[in-house]
Amino acid sequence: QSHLYQPFCGPPLNILTRLIMFIQLHFFLTVPEFTEFWCRLYGDTVGVWINGEYTIITCDAELVQQILGGINSKNFIMCIGNDHGLKELGMYQNAIVWNNDVSKWTLQKHIFQALNAHHKASMIAIEKTRQEINRIKISALKNNVLTVDILNAIRHITLAIILEVSLGIQLDSNKSQYLIDCIPDYFKAWKFFLLKPRFIWPLFPLQFFHHRRSILKFREEIQNIISILDPQSTIFLRQLHKNNLTDEVIQSILEMVLASTDTVSVSLYYTILLLTENKKIANQLMDSSDDSFLEVVLQESIRLMPVEPIIIRKSLDDCEISGIHIKARTNIVISLALLNRHQKWFENPLKFDPQRFIQNESSIALSVPMGHGPISCVGQHIAMVEMKTILFELFKEFIFTRMDETRPIIDTKTRWDIVQRPIIKEVLNLLPRKKIVFIGAQSVGKTTLANFIKSHMNGIMISEIARNLMEELNLNTNTMKTLRNDPDKTFEFQTTTIKIQCEKEDEIEHEFAILDRCAFDSIVCAQKFCKKRWRELLDMKETNKCLERYRQKDRYIIFLIEPQKECLEADGIRSIPTNYEEWISFSDSFKMALKEFNIEFNVINVLDINQRYSIVKNALFAHDA
Ligand code: HEM
């Protein structure tokens, strides 16, 4: 074997090892799995044999920097891939992805890059995310389910964004779903045709025809879209036509949809899963005043779960990298799946820890989940805009939890292939990131309704603070009556109640919570029983903090439960009001005070618990018309 060009270590590339590699790659392992197998045996950079050619496989971050972004990076702008396979896929010297015709690729790259300058991308991303949030809320109300197939929901959002930004169109939900389903199938076809040499296709006749059909299906759908397009409506379309790329329009649009949808969706899917597991980080993200933390959270999640686990290249000419001679047409497979989880480059690499990028900003560059250098991801800017917007909007609205939290995300089943495909698509539980507050006169059913909602929706309960305080101070209903005749003592009692209330509300800042009464009850009580001093409550920072919260109607939904005569029937447990007029007037005082403090509220004036629950749910999942 001495005549063989073998600049890197690895197994002797004799007939037997080549045959083993051939069988592994085409019958048993995906490329990332194959790479892992040989790197585990021989080290971070290994010479192997893929489809009759010497191939360097590597997860060495320094070598990767040299190849992708070093002085010879222009020598690595071609990709491995057999021409027959590329023709089947429609990629052969066509559009941008895997286009090995350098001048055509350069032109396409400029056209795709125009996407990044789209000044409305972030507004469109907000709009499309809000639309999907609306759909989730409608489904929650209609079907009474508080779960979401989150990956599919994100796929709808990312598809809608790219269709609007690049093609200026919108599709209805069914058509979008059809297109979304075409994408993973095209990726499977890509993997089949790109890496399997033509002579072995007949060994897989079923797969061959299935993949051909997938490609056709996707292309037909793109053609349908083209028939409704105005070719002048976006920069992307105008540029394609202006540069006489009319023949490439189908493939260019197909690749735009292909490259932009699942990449962002799968990356975000894992980010959300990782955040369900790391609640502190999720809360920190909601507290951040700018989007710099959001950005490192995303960088960290795409490091850990790179949606494109491998980068594949071929050298154009002979050159030197890190002092090693690399011959023209040498294949290179970079395993981001290995590199990004490598102890040598990242401390505690399996830990989801965005802080690593705050403490050491330069280490972001090592992980290259969007590639690096001349052929890096052309959509990386818009991808970040999309991911930041979608994540923030979704988290602002919902709290997501996994159904089965026992299995860590890092161990989640995923298919490391030419792109990463989740095997188990987790359906997440969702709760609105809101607080519902029940106030009103005594004995109107606040606690019963609060408990009923807790049992159905599983929120955090903040039960009546005043009652707990009474217990702590050994006060009962009779001593309370005496206390009410002493305005100073009542005032003191209400002051303490508000302080505790405010503290409890601080604790549930990011949660879905049910509040049985709030600081407002103390204000109304003080108005009634310590007429002279009650306004002093408004000098307390805690009171103002609480009132300010209750004014945020996207966070706090206030329900005033009105007295119903039927509630006056004694059940032998509750103390019931003895004076009906007083009872009603107490409820009216709540209304007046709510108005005085400019706090919006909903009125519950039915008795039936299910009807009450439905009023609350409608308000919780209120959506735009
Ligand atoms: C989190 C989201 C994304 C990730 C992780 C990602 C990752 C990547 C990676 C690793 C590459 C290969 C780079 C290489 O070969 O060195 C790539 C290429 C590409 N990406 Fe992305 N990408 C994302 C989003 C997008 C979006 C939103 C678009 C929208 C247009 C896009 C369009 C492309 C295109 C067209 C290429 C081929 C570039 C070329 O061949 O010159 N990507 N991406």
CSV table of C-alpha atoms in Angstrom, one decimal, residues 280-290 293 392 509-510:
chain,number,residue,atom,x,y,z
A,280,LYS,CA,-33.7,28.6,35.0
A,281,ILE,CA,-32.2,29.4,31.6
A,282,ALA,CA,-35.7,29.8,30.1
A,283,ASN,CA,-36.7,32.3,32.8
A,284,GLN,CA,-33.4,34.2,32.4
A,285,LEU,CA,-34.2,34.4,28.7
A,286,MET,CA,-37.6,36.0,29.5
A,287,ASP,CA,-36.0,38.4,31.9
A,288,SER,CA,-33.3,39.7,29.5
A,289,SER,CA,-33.7,43.2,28.3
A,290,ASP,CA,-32.0,42.6,25.0
A,293,PHE,CA,-28.8,36.1,25.8
A,392,PHE,CA,-39.4,34.7,22.1
A,509,GLU,CA,-43.3,35.8,37.6
A,510,HIS,CA,-42.8,33.3,34.8
